[in-house]
Amino acid sequence: MGEEPAAEQPRPHHAPPARPARPARPGRSGRSGRSGRRRVRHAALCLGAALLALPLTGCDTAPKPSAAVTPVPTPTPTSMTQLRLPIDTFTLRPKEQATSEYLVYRAQQDCMRRFGFRYLPHLTEGYIAEAAATQREYASRRYGVSDRAIAAKSGYHLSDASTGSRAPQAVNSLSEAERTALSGRTKSGGDAGTVRGEPVPEGGCAGEAARTVQGDTSMAARKGDALVARLRRELFVRSRSDPRVTAVNKKWAECMRERGFTYRDPAAAVDDPRWDLQNTAPTRGERAVARTDVDCKLRTNVLGVNFVVESELQNAAVAEHTDELNSLRAQRDAESRRLPGLLRRYAHRHTD
């Protein structure tokens, strides 16, 4: 079993956390410091286990691709960051996605300033590097930890580089007026007309910012994002039962046993109760197991085999949804072309 990233969600089009954190990621609580970051790490590392623990009704009821499966050559990567799954070609690359998120926050910030609100005061362009690092690390863990340097330093915990260090600006710290301006909705759930005498744009500042950066954010346009998220989630889970995956997991377990560690598969190593991924720093023992885990993944080509299985499933699904995915690709290409100009537009604006 792997670690299905928590990012497999449709792109946000509503008010995000009032802290420059990756949209649709598990949020941090109001508590600052390492404990907040550990909860983020724990959620990221354990989502794969949660998916497999749930009844697989999503997979059983989803229509199975009818297109013939085209075999994919088996690569021998040393990290998942060297590979790109077929579905990923319809989405922005990590740095582009991070840039888009940053610009959405900057556009929200400018909009909130029109109402006289000081919003996301610590937001800087450094957010882009932090968010991109987070995305790359999540991608590298799709089939479990695969970066030996990270394993040696952080074990199964997410690295500090990918989680950032700033304390959040909690959403509940915003005033009612600020929340109304941001979301475009009143406390009772109605559409906001004005705030402080200023007209509230459709969808609030969050909606205006999304349209500025992402373009068309209508329900029809968002179907592609939702489709990608669903396919990535469902096909990942389906790939877990492929005989090639179960066979390579057995080889991995044998490799670990030769080194003195007994786990049935890579997920069991992550889920070892000795590693308190939520509340403590990585121990020497955790780091040792994680290093060996990566070594055995490379020795048995866990990454390559998992990639092939999931790629074949995704290729069949892409053939089934060609029109929707090509439309999504066009939207994302247009968004990508807007990013440089928007960066220049906001580069010289005053940030609170």
CSV table of C-alpha atoms in Angstrom, one decimal:
chain,number,residue,atom,x,y,z
A,1,MET,CA,0.0,0.0,0.0
A,2,GLY,CA,1.2,3.5,-0.7
A,3,GLU,CA,0.5,6.9,0.7
A,4,GLU,CA,-2.2,8.4,-1.4
A,5,PRO,CA,-1.5,12.2,-1.1
A,6,ALA,CA,-4.0,14.4,0.6
A,7,ALA,CA,-3.7,16.7,-2.4
A,8,GLU,CA,-5.9,14.5,-4.5
A,9,GLN,CA,-8.8,16.9,-4.3
A,10,PRO,CA,-10.4,19.3,-6.7
A,11,ARG,CA,-8.6,22.7,-6.8
A,12,PRO,CA,-10.2,25.1,-4.4
A,13,HIS,CA,-12.6,27.7,-5.6
A,14,HIS,CA,-13.8,28.9,-2.2
A,15,ALA,CA,-12.3,30.7,0.7
A,16,PRO,CA,-9.0,29.0,1.6
A,17,PRO,CA,-7.4,28.9,5.1
A,18,ALA,CA,-6.5,32.4,6.2
A,19,ARG,CA,-2.9,31.3,6.1
A,20,PRO,CA,-0.8,30.9,3.0
A,21,ALA,CA,-0.9,27.1,3.2
A,22,ARG,CA,-1.6,24.8,0.3
A,23,PRO,CA,-5.3,24.7,-0.4
A,24,ALA,CA,-7.1,21.4,0.2
A,25,ARG,CA,-4.3,20.2,2.4
A,26,PRO,CA,-5.1,19.0,5.9
A,27,GLY,CA,-5.1,22.3,7.9
A,28,ARG,CA,-3.1,23.3,10.9
A,29,SER,CA,-4.8,24.1,14.1
A,30,GLY,CA,-4.4,27.3,15.9
A,31,ARG,CA,-1.6,25.8,17.9
A,32,SER,CA,1.7,26.9,16.6
A,33,GLY,CA,5.1,25.2,16.4
A,34,ARG,CA,6.0,21.6,15.7
A,35,SER,CA,2.8,20.1,17.0
A,36,GLY,CA,0.8,21.8,14.3
A,37,ARG,CA,3.2,20.7,11.6
A,38,ARG,CA,3.2,17.1,13.0
A,39,ARG,CA,-0.6,16.9,12.6
A,40,VAL,CA,-0.2,17.9,8.9
A,41,ARG,CA,2.5,15.2,8.5
A,42,HIS,CA,0.5,12.6,10.2
A,43,ALA,CA,-2.5,13.2,8.0
A,44,ALA,CA,-0.4,13.1,4.9
A,45,LEU,CA,1.4,9.9,5.9
A,46,CYS,CA,-1.7,8.0,7.0
A,47,LEU,CA,-4.3,8.9,4.4
A,48,GLY,CA,-3.3,5.9,2.3
A,49,ALA,CA,-4.0,3.6,5.3
A,50,ALA,CA,-7.4,5.3,5.8
A,51,LEU,CA,-8.3,4.8,2.2
A,52,LEU,CA,-7.6,1.1,2.3
A,53,ALA,CA,-9.4,0.7,5.6
A,54,LEU,CA,-12.6,2.1,4.1
A,55,PRO,CA,-15.1,-0.1,2.1
A,56,LEU,CA,-14.0,0.2,-1.5
A,57,THR,CA,-17.5,1.1,-2.8
A,58,GLY,CA,-16.0,4.0,-4.8
A,59,CYS,CA,-13.9,1.5,-6.8
A,60,ASP,CA,-16.6,-1.2,-7.0
A,61,THR,CA,-19.3,1.2,-8.3
A,62,ALA,CA,-17.1,3.3,-10.6
A,63,PRO,CA,-17.3,2.2,-14.2
A,64,LYS,CA,-14.2,0.4,-15.2
A,65,PRO,CA,-12.3,1.7,-18.2
A,66,SER,CA,-13.3,-0.3,-21.3
A,67,ALA,CA,-10.4,0.7,-23.4
A,68,ALA,CA,-7.7,-1.9,-24.0
A,69,VAL,CA,-4.8,-1.7,-21.6
A,70,THR,CA,-1.6,-0.7,-23.4
A,71,PRO,CA,1.5,-2.1,-21.6
A,72,VAL,CA,3.8,0.5,-20.2
A,73,PRO,CA,7.6,-0.2,-20.0
A,74,THR,CA,8.8,-0.7,-16.5
A,75,PRO,CA,11.2,2.1,-15.4
A,76,THR,CA,13.8,1.8,-12.6
A,77,PRO,CA,13.6,5.2,-10.9
A,78,THR,CA,15.6,6.1,-7.8
A,79,SER,CA,12.8,8.5,-6.7
A,80,MET,CA,9.2,9.1,-7.7
A,81,THR,CA,10.1,12.7,-8.6
A,82,GLN,CA,11.6,11.3,-11.7
A,83,LEU,CA,8.3,10.0,-13.0
A,84,ARG,CA,5.0,11.6,-14.1
A,85,LEU,CA,1.8,9.7,-14.2
A,86,PRO,CA,-0.4,10.1,-17.3
A,87,ILE,CA,-3.1,12.0,-15.4
A,88,ASP,CA,-0.6,14.5,-14.2
A,89,THR,CA,-0.1,15.8,-17.8
A,90,PHE,CA,-3.5,17.5,-17.4
A,91,THR,CA,-2.5,19.5,-14.4
A,92,LEU,CA,0.0,22.2,-13.6
A,93,ARG,CA,3.5,21.2,-12.5
A,94,PRO,CA,4.4,21.8,-8.9
A,95,LYS,CA,6.1,25.2,-9.3
A,96,GLU,CA,3.2,26.4,-11.5
A,97,GLN,CA,0.6,25.1,-9.1
A,98,ALA,CA,2.5,26.8,-6.2
A,99,THR,CA,2.7,30.0,-8.2
A,100,SER,CA,-1.0,29.9,-8.9
A,101,GLU,CA,-1.9,29.4,-5.3
A,102,TYR,CA,0.4,32.3,-4.3
A,103,LEU,CA,-1.2,34.6,-6.8
A,104,VAL,CA,-4.7,33.6,-5.7
A,105,TYR,CA,-3.8,34.6,-2.1
A,106,ARG,CA,-2.2,37.9,-3.4
A,107,ALA,CA,-5.4,38.7,-5.4
A,108,GLN,CA,-7.4,38.0,-2.3
A,109,GLN,CA,-5.2,40.2,-0.3
A,110,ASP,CA,-5.6,43.1,-2.8
A,111,CYS,CA,-9.4,42.6,-2.8
A,112,MET,CA,-9.6,42.6,1.0
A,113,ARG,CA,-7.6,45.8,1.1
A,114,ARG,CA,-10.4,47.5,-0.8
A,115,PHE,CA,-12.6,46.9,2.3
A,116,GLY,CA,-9.8,48.2,4.6
A,117,PHE,CA,-8.8,44.7,5.9
A,118,ARG,CA,-5.3,43.6,6.5
A,119,TYR,CA,-5.3,40.0,5.3
A,120,LEU,CA,-2.5,37.4,5.2
A,121,PRO,CA,0.1,39.9,6.5
A,122,HIS,CA,3.0,37.4,6.3
A,123,LEU,CA,2.5,36.3,2.7
A,124,THR,CA,5.6,36.7,0.6
A,125,GLU,CA,6.9,35.2,-2.7
A,126,GLY,CA,8.8,32.7,-0.6
A,127,TYR,CA,5.5,30.9,-0.3
A,128,ILE,CA,6.0,29.6,-3.9
A,129,ALA,CA,9.2,27.6,-3.0
A,130,GLU,CA,7.7,26.2,0.1
A,131,ALA,CA,4.5,25.1,-1.6
A,132,ALA,CA,6.4,23.6,-4.5
A,133,ALA,CA,8.6,21.7,-2.1
A,134,THR,CA,5.5,20.4,-0.3
A,135,GLN,CA,4.0,19.2,-3.6
A,136,ARG,CA,7.2,17.5,-4.7
A,137,GLU,CA,7.6,15.7,-1.4
A,138,TYR,CA,4.0,14.5,-1.4
A,139,ALA,CA,4.5,13.2,-5.0
A,140,SER,CA,7.7,11.4,-3.9
A,141,ARG,CA,5.7,9.5,-1.3
A,142,ARG,CA,2.9,8.2,-3.6
A,143,TYR,CA,4.1,4.7,-3.0
A,144,GLY,CA,5.7,5.4,0.4
A,145,VAL,CA,8.8,7.2,1.3
A,146,SER,CA,11.2,7.1,-1.7
A,147,ASP,CA,13.8,9.7,-1.1
A,148,ARG,CA,16.7,8.3,0.9
A,149,ALA,CA,18.0,11.7,2.1
A,150,ILE,CA,14.6,12.6,3.5
A,151,ALA,CA,14.2,9.1,5.1
A,152,ALA,CA,17.7,9.4,6.7
A,153,LYS,CA,16.8,12.8,8.2
A,154,SER,CA,13.1,12.6,8.8
A,155,GLY,CA,12.2,8.9,8.8
A,156,TYR,CA,8.5,8.7,7.9
A,157,HIS,CA,7.8,12.2,9.0
A,158,LEU,CA,7.4,14.9,6.4
A,159,SER,CA,10.5,17.1,6.3
A,160,ASP,CA,10.5,20.6,7.7
A,161,ALA,CA,11.3,22.0,4.3
A,162,SER,CA,8.0,20.8,2.9
A,163,THR,CA,5.8,22.0,5.8
A,164,GLY,CA,7.1,25.5,6.5
A,165,SER,CA,7.6,27.2,9.8
A,166,ARG,CA,5.2,30.1,10.0
A,167,ALA,CA,2.3,29.9,12.5
A,168,PRO,CA,-1.1,30.1,10.8
A,169,GLN,CA,-3.4,33.1,10.7
A,170,ALA,CA,-6.4,31.1,11.9
A,171,VAL,CA,-9.6,31.6,10.0
A,172,ASN,CA,-11.6,32.0,13.2
A,173,SER,CA,-9.4,35.0,14.0
A,174,LEU,CA,-11.1,37.0,11.2
A,175,SER,CA,-14.0,39.3,12.1
A,176,GLU,CA,-17.4,38.5,10.8
A,177,ALA,CA,-17.1,41.4,8.3
A,178,GLU,CA,-13.7,40.0,7.1
A,179,ARG,CA,-15.2,36.5,6.6
A,180,THR,CA,-18.1,38.0,4.7
A,181,ALA,CA,-15.9,40.0,2.3
A,182,LEU,CA,-13.7,36.9,1.8
A,183,SER,CA,-16.4,34.4,1.1
A,184,GLY,CA,-19.2,36.6,-0.2
A,185,ARG,CA,-21.6,35.1,2.2
A,186,THR,CA,-23.2,36.5,5.3
A,187,LYS,CA,-23.2,34.7,8.7
A,188,SER,CA,-26.7,33.5,7.9
A,189,GLY,CA,-25.6,32.1,4.5
A,190,GLY,CA,-27.1,34.7,2.3
A,191,ASP,CA,-25.3,36.6,-0.5
A,192,ALA,CA,-23.4,39.6,0.8
A,193,GLY,CA,-24.3,42.9,-0.8
A,194,THR,CA,-21.8,45.3,0.7
A,195,VAL,CA,-19.2,45.5,3.4
A,196,ARG,CA,-18.2,48.8,4.8
A,197,GLY,CA,-20.0,50.4,1.9
A,198,GLU,CA,-18.1,48.6,-0.7
A,199,PRO,CA,-19.8,46.1,-3.0
A,200,VAL,CA,-18.8,42.5,-2.5
A,201,PRO,CA,-17.8,40.7,-5.7
A,202,GLU,CA,-19.5,37.4,-6.7
A,203,GLY,CA,-18.1,34.7,-4.5
A,204,GLY,CA,-16.4,37.3,-2.3
A,205,CYS,CA,-12.7,38.1,-2.6
A,206,ALA,CA,-12.0,34.3,-2.8
A,207,GLY,CA,-14.2,34.1,-5.9
A,208,GLU,CA,-12.7,37.2,-7.5
A,209,ALA,CA,-9.2,36.0,-6.9
A,210,ALA,CA,-9.9,32.5,-8.4
A,211,ARG,CA,-11.3,34.1,-11.5
A,212,THR,CA,-8.4,36.4,-11.8
A,213,VAL,CA,-5.8,33.6,-11.7
A,214,GLN,CA,-7.6,30.5,-12.8
A,215,GLY,CA,-9.9,32.0,-15.3
A,216,ASP,CA,-13.3,30.2,-15.8
A,217,THR,CA,-14.3,28.8,-12.3
A,218,SER,CA,-17.8,27.8,-13.3
A,219,MET,CA,-19.1,24.4,-12.3
A,220,ALA,CA,-18.8,23.2,-15.8
A,221,ALA,CA,-15.1,24.3,-16.0
A,222,ARG,CA,-14.4,22.6,-12.6
A,223,LYS,CA,-15.6,19.2,-13.7
A,224,GLY,CA,-12.2,18.4,-15.2
A,225,ASP,CA,-10.4,19.1,-11.9
A,226,ALA,CA,-13.0,16.9,-10.0
A,227,LEU,CA,-12.6,14.1,-12.6
A,228,VAL,CA,-8.8,14.1,-12.3
A,229,ALA,CA,-9.0,14.0,-8.5
A,230,ARG,CA,-11.5,11.1,-8.6
A,231,LEU,CA,-9.5,9.1,-11.1
A,232,ARG,CA,-6.3,9.5,-9.3
A,233,ARG,CA,-7.9,8.5,-6.0
A,234,GLU,CA,-9.9,5.5,-7.4
A,235,LEU,CA,-7.3,4.1,-9.7
A,236,PHE,CA,-4.6,4.4,-7.0
A,237,VAL,CA,-6.8,2.2,-4.7
A,238,ARG,CA,-7.6,-0.2,-7.5
A,239,SER,CA,-3.9,-0.6,-8.3
A,240,ARG,CA,-3.2,-1.9,-4.8
A,241,SER,CA,-4.9,-5.2,-5.6
A,242,ASP,CA,-3.0,-5.8,-8.9
A,243,PRO,CA,-0.9,-9.1,-8.7
A,244,ARG,CA,2.2,-7.2,-9.8
A,245,VAL,CA,1.9,-4.8,-6.8
A,246,THR,CA,1.3,-7.6,-4.3
A,247,ALA,CA,4.2,-9.6,-5.7
A,248,VAL,CA,6.6,-6.7,-5.5
A,249,ASN,CA,5.5,-6.0,-2.0
A,250,LYS,CA,6.4,-9.6,-1.0
A,251,LYS,CA,9.8,-9.1,-2.5
A,252,TRP,CA,10.2,-5.8,-0.5
A,253,ALA,CA,9.1,-7.6,2.7
A,254,GLU,CA,11.7,-10.3,2.1
A,255,CYS,CA,14.4,-7.7,1.6
A,256,MET,CA,13.4,-6.0,4.8
A,257,ARG,CA,13.4,-9.3,6.7
A,258,GLU,CA,17.0,-9.9,5.5
A,259,ARG,CA,17.9,-6.6,7.1
A,260,GLY,CA,16.2,-7.5,10.4
A,261,PHE,CA,12.8,-5.7,9.9
A,262,THR,CA,9.5,-7.6,9.6
A,263,TYR,CA,6.7,-5.8,7.8
A,264,ARG,CA,4.1,-7.2,5.4
A,265,ASP,CA,4.4,-4.2,3.0
A,266,PRO,CA,5.6,-0.6,2.9
A,267,ALA,CA,2.4,0.7,4.5
A,268,ALA,CA,3.0,-1.5,7.5
A,269,ALA,CA,6.3,0.2,8.1
A,270,VAL,CA,4.8,3.6,8.0
A,271,ASP,CA,2.0,2.5,10.4
A,272,ASP,CA,4.4,1.1,12.9
A,273,PRO,CA,3.0,2.3,16.3
A,274,ARG,CA,6.5,3.0,17.5
A,275,TRP,CA,6.6,6.0,15.2
A,276,ASP,CA,4.5,8.8,16.7
A,277,LEU,CA,4.1,10.7,13.5
A,278,GLN,CA,1.6,13.1,15.1
A,279,ASN,CA,3.4,14.2,18.3
A,280,THR,CA,7.2,13.5,18.2
A,281,ALA,CA,10.3,14.0,16.2
A,282,PRO,CA,11.6,11.0,14.2
A,283,THR,CA,13.6,8.5,16.3
A,284,ARG,CA,16.9,6.9,15.4
A,285,GLY,CA,15.0,3.6,15.0
A,286,GLU,CA,12.4,5.2,12.7
A,287,ARG,CA,15.1,6.7,10.5
A,288,ALA,CA,16.9,3.4,10.3
A,289,VAL,CA,13.8,1.6,9.1
A,290,ALA,CA,12.9,4.3,6.7
A,291,ARG,CA,16.4,4.2,5.1
A,292,THR,CA,16.2,0.4,4.7
A,293,ASP,CA,12.7,0.8,3.4
A,294,VAL,CA,13.9,3.0,0.6
A,295,ASP,CA,16.9,0.7,-0.1
A,296,CYS,CA,14.6,-2.3,-0.4
A,297,LYS,CA,12.2,-0.3,-2.7
A,298,LEU,CA,15.1,0.4,-5.0
A,299,ARG,CA,16.4,-3.1,-4.8
A,300,THR,CA,13.0,-4.6,-5.8
A,301,ASN,CA,11.8,-1.7,-8.0
A,302,VAL,CA,8.7,-1.1,-5.9
A,303,LEU,CA,8.4,2.4,-7.5
A,304,GLY,CA,8.7,1.2,-11.1
A,305,VAL,CA,6.2,-1.6,-10.7
A,306,ASN,CA,3.7,0.6,-8.9
A,307,PHE,CA,4.1,3.3,-11.6
A,308,VAL,CA,3.5,0.8,-14.4
A,309,VAL,CA,0.3,-0.6,-12.9
A,310,GLU,CA,-1.1,2.8,-12.1
A,311,SER,CA,-0.1,4.2,-15.5
A,312,GLU,CA,-1.8,1.5,-17.4
A,313,LEU,CA,-5.0,2.1,-15.4
A,314,GLN,CA,-4.8,5.8,-15.9
A,315,ASN,CA,-4.1,5.5,-19.7
A,316,ALA,CA,-7.3,3.5,-20.1
A,317,ALA,CA,-9.2,6.1,-18.1
A,318,VAL,CA,-7.7,8.9,-20.2
A,319,ALA,CA,-9.0,7.2,-23.3
A,320,GLU,CA,-12.5,7.0,-21.7
A,321,HIS,CA,-12.5,10.7,-20.8
A,322,THR,CA,-10.6,12.3,-23.7
A,323,ASP,CA,-12.9,15.3,-24.3
A,324,GLU,CA,-13.1,16.3,-20.6
A,325,LEU,CA,-9.4,16.0,-20.0
A,326,ASN,CA,-8.4,17.8,-23.2
A,327,SER,CA,-10.7,20.6,-22.1
A,328,LEU,CA,-9.0,20.7,-18.7
A,329,ARG,CA,-5.6,20.7,-20.3
A,330,ALA,CA,-6.6,23.8,-22.3
A,331,GLN,CA,-7.8,25.5,-19.2
A,332,ARG,CA,-4.6,24.7,-17.3
A,333,ASP,CA,-2.4,25.8,-20.3
A,334,ALA,CA,-4.3,29.2,-20.4
A,335,GLU,CA,-3.7,29.5,-16.6
A,336,SER,CA,0.0,28.7,-17.0
A,337,ARG,CA,0.3,31.5,-19.7
A,338,ARG,CA,-1.3,34.0,-17.3
A,339,LEU,CA,1.1,33.4,-14.4
A,340,PRO,CA,4.2,35.4,-15.5
A,341,GLY,CA,2.1,38.5,-16.2
A,342,LEU,CA,0.3,38.2,-12.9
A,343,LEU,CA,3.6,37.8,-11.0
A,344,ARG,CA,4.8,41.0,-12.6
A,345,ARG,CA,1.4,42.7,-11.8
A,346,TYR,CA,1.7,41.9,-8.1
A,347,ALA,CA,5.6,42.2,-7.8
A,348,HIS,CA,5.5,45.9,-7.0
A,349,ARG,CA,2.3,46.0,-5.0
A,350,HIS,CA,2.6,46.8,-1.3
A,351,THR,CA,2.1,43.7,0.9
A,352,ASP,CA,0.8,44.3,4.4
